[in-house]
CSV table of C-alpha atoms in Angstrom, one decimal:
chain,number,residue,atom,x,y,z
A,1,UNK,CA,-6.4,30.5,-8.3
A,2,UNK,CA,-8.0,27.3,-6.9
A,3,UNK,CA,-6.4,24.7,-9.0
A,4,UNK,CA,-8.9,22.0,-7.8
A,5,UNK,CA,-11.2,23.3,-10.1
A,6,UNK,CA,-9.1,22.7,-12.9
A,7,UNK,CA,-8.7,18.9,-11.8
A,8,UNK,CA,-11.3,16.4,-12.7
A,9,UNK,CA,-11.5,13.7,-10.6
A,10,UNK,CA,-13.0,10.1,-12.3
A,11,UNK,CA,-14.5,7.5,-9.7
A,12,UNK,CA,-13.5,3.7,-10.0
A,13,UNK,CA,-10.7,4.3,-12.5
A,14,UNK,CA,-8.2,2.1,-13.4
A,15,UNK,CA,-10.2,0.0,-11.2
A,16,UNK,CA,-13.1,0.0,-8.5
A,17,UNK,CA,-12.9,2.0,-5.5
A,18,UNK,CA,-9.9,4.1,-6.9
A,19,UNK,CA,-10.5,7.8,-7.4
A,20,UNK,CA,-8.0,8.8,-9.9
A,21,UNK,CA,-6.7,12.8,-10.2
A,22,UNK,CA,-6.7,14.0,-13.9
A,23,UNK,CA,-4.1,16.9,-14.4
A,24,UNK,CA,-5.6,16.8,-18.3
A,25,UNK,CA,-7.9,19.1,-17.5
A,26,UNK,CA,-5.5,21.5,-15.9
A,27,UNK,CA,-3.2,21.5,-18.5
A,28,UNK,CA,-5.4,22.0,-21.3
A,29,UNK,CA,-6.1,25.6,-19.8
A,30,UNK,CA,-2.7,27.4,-21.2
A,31,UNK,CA,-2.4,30.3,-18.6
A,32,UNK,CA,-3.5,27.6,-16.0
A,33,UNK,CA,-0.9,25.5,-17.0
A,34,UNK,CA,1.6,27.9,-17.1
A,35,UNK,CA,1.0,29.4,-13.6
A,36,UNK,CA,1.2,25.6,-12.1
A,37,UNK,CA,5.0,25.6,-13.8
A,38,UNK,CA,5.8,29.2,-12.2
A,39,UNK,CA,4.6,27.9,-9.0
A,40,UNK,CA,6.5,25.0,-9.1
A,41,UNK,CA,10.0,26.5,-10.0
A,42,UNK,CA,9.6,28.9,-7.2
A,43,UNK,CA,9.1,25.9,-4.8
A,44,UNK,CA,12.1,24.2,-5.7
A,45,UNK,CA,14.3,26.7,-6.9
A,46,UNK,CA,16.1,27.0,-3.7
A,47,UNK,CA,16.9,23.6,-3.7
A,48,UNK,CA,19.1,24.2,-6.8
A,49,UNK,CA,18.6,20.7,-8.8
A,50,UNK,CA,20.9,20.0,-11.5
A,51,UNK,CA,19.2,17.1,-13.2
A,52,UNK,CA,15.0,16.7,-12.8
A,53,UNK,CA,13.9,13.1,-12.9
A,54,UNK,CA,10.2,12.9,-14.3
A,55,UNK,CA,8.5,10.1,-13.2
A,56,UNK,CA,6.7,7.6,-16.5
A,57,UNK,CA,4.2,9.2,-17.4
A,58,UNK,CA,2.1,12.2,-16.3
A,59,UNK,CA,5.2,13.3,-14.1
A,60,UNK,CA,6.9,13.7,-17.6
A,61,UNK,CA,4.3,16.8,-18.3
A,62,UNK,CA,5.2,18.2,-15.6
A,63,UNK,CA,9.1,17.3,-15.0
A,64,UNK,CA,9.9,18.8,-19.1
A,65,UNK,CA,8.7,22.7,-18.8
A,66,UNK,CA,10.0,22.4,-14.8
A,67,UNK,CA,13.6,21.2,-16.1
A,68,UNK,CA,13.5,24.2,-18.8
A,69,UNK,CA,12.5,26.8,-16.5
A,70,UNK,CA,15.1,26.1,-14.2
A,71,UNK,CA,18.1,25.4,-16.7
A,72,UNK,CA,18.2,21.9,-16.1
A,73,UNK,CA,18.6,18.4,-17.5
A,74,UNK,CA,15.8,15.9,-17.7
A,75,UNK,CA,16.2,11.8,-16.6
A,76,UNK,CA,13.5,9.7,-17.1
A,77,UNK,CA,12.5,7.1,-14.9
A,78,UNK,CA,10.1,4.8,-16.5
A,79,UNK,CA,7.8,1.8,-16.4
A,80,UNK,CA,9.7,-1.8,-16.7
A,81,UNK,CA,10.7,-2.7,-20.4
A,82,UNK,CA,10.1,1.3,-21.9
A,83,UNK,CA,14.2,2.0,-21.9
A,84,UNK,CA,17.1,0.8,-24.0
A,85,UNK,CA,20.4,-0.3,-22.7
A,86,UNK,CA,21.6,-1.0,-19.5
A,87,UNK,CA,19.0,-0.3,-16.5
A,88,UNK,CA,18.3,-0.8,-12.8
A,89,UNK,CA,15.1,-1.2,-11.4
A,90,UNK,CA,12.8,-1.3,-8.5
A,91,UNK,CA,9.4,-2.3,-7.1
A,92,UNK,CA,7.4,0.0,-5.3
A,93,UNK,CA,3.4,-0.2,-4.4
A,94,UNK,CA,0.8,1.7,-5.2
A,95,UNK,CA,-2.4,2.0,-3.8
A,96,UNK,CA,-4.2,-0.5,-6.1
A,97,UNK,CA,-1.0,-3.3,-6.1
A,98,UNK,CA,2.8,-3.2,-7.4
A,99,UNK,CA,5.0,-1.9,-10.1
A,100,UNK,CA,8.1,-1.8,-11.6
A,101,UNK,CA,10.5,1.4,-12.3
A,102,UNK,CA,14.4,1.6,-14.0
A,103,UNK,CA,16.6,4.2,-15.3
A,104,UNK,CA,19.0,4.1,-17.8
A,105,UNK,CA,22.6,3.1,-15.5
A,106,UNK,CA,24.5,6.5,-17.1
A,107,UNK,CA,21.1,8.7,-16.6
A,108,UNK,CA,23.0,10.3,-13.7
A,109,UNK,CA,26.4,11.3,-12.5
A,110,UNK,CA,27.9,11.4,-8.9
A,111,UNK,CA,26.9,13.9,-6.7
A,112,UNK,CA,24.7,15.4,-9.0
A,113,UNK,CA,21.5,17.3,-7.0
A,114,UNK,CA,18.7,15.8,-8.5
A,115,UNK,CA,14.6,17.1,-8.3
A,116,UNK,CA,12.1,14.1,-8.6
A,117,UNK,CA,8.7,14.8,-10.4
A,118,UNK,CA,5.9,13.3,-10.9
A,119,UNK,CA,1.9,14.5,-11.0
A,120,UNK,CA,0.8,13.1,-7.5
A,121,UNK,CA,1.9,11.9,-4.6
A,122,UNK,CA,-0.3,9.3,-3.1
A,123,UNK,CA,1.5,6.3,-0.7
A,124,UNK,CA,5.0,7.6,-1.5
A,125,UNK,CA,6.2,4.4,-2.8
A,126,UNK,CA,6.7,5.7,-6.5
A,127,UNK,CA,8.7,8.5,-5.5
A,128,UNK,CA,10.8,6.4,-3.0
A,129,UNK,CA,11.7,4.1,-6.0
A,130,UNK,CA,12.9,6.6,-8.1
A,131,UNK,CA,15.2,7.9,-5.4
A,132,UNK,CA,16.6,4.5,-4.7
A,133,UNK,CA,17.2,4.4,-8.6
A,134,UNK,CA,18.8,7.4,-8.5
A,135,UNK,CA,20.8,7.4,-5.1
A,136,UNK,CA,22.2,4.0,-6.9
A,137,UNK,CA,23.9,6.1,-9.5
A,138,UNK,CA,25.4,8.7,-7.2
A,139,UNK,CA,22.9,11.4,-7.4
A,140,UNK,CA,22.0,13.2,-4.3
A,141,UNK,CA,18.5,13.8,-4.1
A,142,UNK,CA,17.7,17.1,-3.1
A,143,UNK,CA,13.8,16.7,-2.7
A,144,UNK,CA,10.7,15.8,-4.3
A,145,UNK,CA,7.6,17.7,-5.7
A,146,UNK,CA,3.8,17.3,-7.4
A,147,UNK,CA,0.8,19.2,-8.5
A,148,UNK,CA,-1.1,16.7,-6.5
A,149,UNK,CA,-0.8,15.2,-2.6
A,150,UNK,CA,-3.3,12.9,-1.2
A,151,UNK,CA,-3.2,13.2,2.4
A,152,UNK,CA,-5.3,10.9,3.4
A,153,UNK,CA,-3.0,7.9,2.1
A,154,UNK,CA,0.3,9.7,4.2
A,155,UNK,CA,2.8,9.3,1.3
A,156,UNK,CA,4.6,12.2,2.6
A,157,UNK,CA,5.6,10.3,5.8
A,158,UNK,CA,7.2,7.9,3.8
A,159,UNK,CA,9.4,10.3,2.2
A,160,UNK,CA,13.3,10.3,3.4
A,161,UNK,CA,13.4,13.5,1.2
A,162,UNK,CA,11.8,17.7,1.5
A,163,UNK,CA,8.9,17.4,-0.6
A,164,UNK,CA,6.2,20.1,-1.7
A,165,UNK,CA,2.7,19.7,-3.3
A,166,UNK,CA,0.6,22.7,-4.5
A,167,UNK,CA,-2.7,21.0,-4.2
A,168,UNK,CA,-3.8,18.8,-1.1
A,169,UNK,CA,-7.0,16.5,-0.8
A,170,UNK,CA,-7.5,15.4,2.5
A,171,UNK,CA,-10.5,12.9,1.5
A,172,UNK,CA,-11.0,10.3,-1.0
């Protein structure tokens, strides 16, 4: 199945000159949606996570079955100001400018092997963040994964971490 044709792509959105990915359309397709999940936890099932941290907020559709499937726990790592208690955060860029991430300070415990999620990778810095976040609280981060990599933008080069995608554009 070619996934890309399950993935609408909107021009100049959030802002001009951005091409933004919508995974919507892929997951409103049921047996589509289920297949990208299956494909997923056969990526990073040898990696043996413990805890999967979805990434605020279309890596939370994706993290929540993917933590099911493979038996785990969920953490969230969301935008500045969404969590209660105590949290640390930190900045990352993104390919239109800079953000802020946190997770809760008790989301993980030491040494636990830990899956990052989100929908797409484009520069990496998102990702990176989160495992920052989460190598602050002890967790080991076993590796990252997304529906979508954009190759052109070399995120994966930033990465300290194995990483997988299941579908690549190579232009914008």
């Amino acid at each position: 199945m070619d996934l890309k044709e399950h993935i609408r792509q909107i021009p100049d959105f959030p802002k001009p000159g951005i091409n933004f990915f919508d995974i919507s359309t892929l997951m409103k397709n049921a047996q589509t949606w289920r297949d990208v999940i299956n494909q997923l936890v056969e990526v990073v099932g040898p990696w043996q996570p413990q805890v999967v941290a979805g990434i605020d907020a279309r890596g939370f559709l994706v993290a929540s079955p993917l933590a099911i499937q493979l038996g785990c726990g969920l953490v969230m790592v969301r935008k500045k100001g969404k969590l209660p208690g105590r949290v640390n955060r930190a900045n990352y860029g993104l390919e239109y400018g800079t953000d802020e991430i946190e997770i809760q300070t008790d989301a993980v415990e030491p040494g636990q092997k830990i899956l990052i999620v989100d929908d797409l990778l484009a520069t990496g810095g998102t990702i990176m963040a989160a495992a920052t976040l989460l190598r602050q609280g002890g967790g080991h981060v076993v590796g990252a994964v997304s529906v979508i990599e954009l190759d052109f933008l070399k995120g994966r080069a930033k990465l300290d971490m194995p990483f997988q995608s299941l579908v690549q554009y190579d232009t914008e």
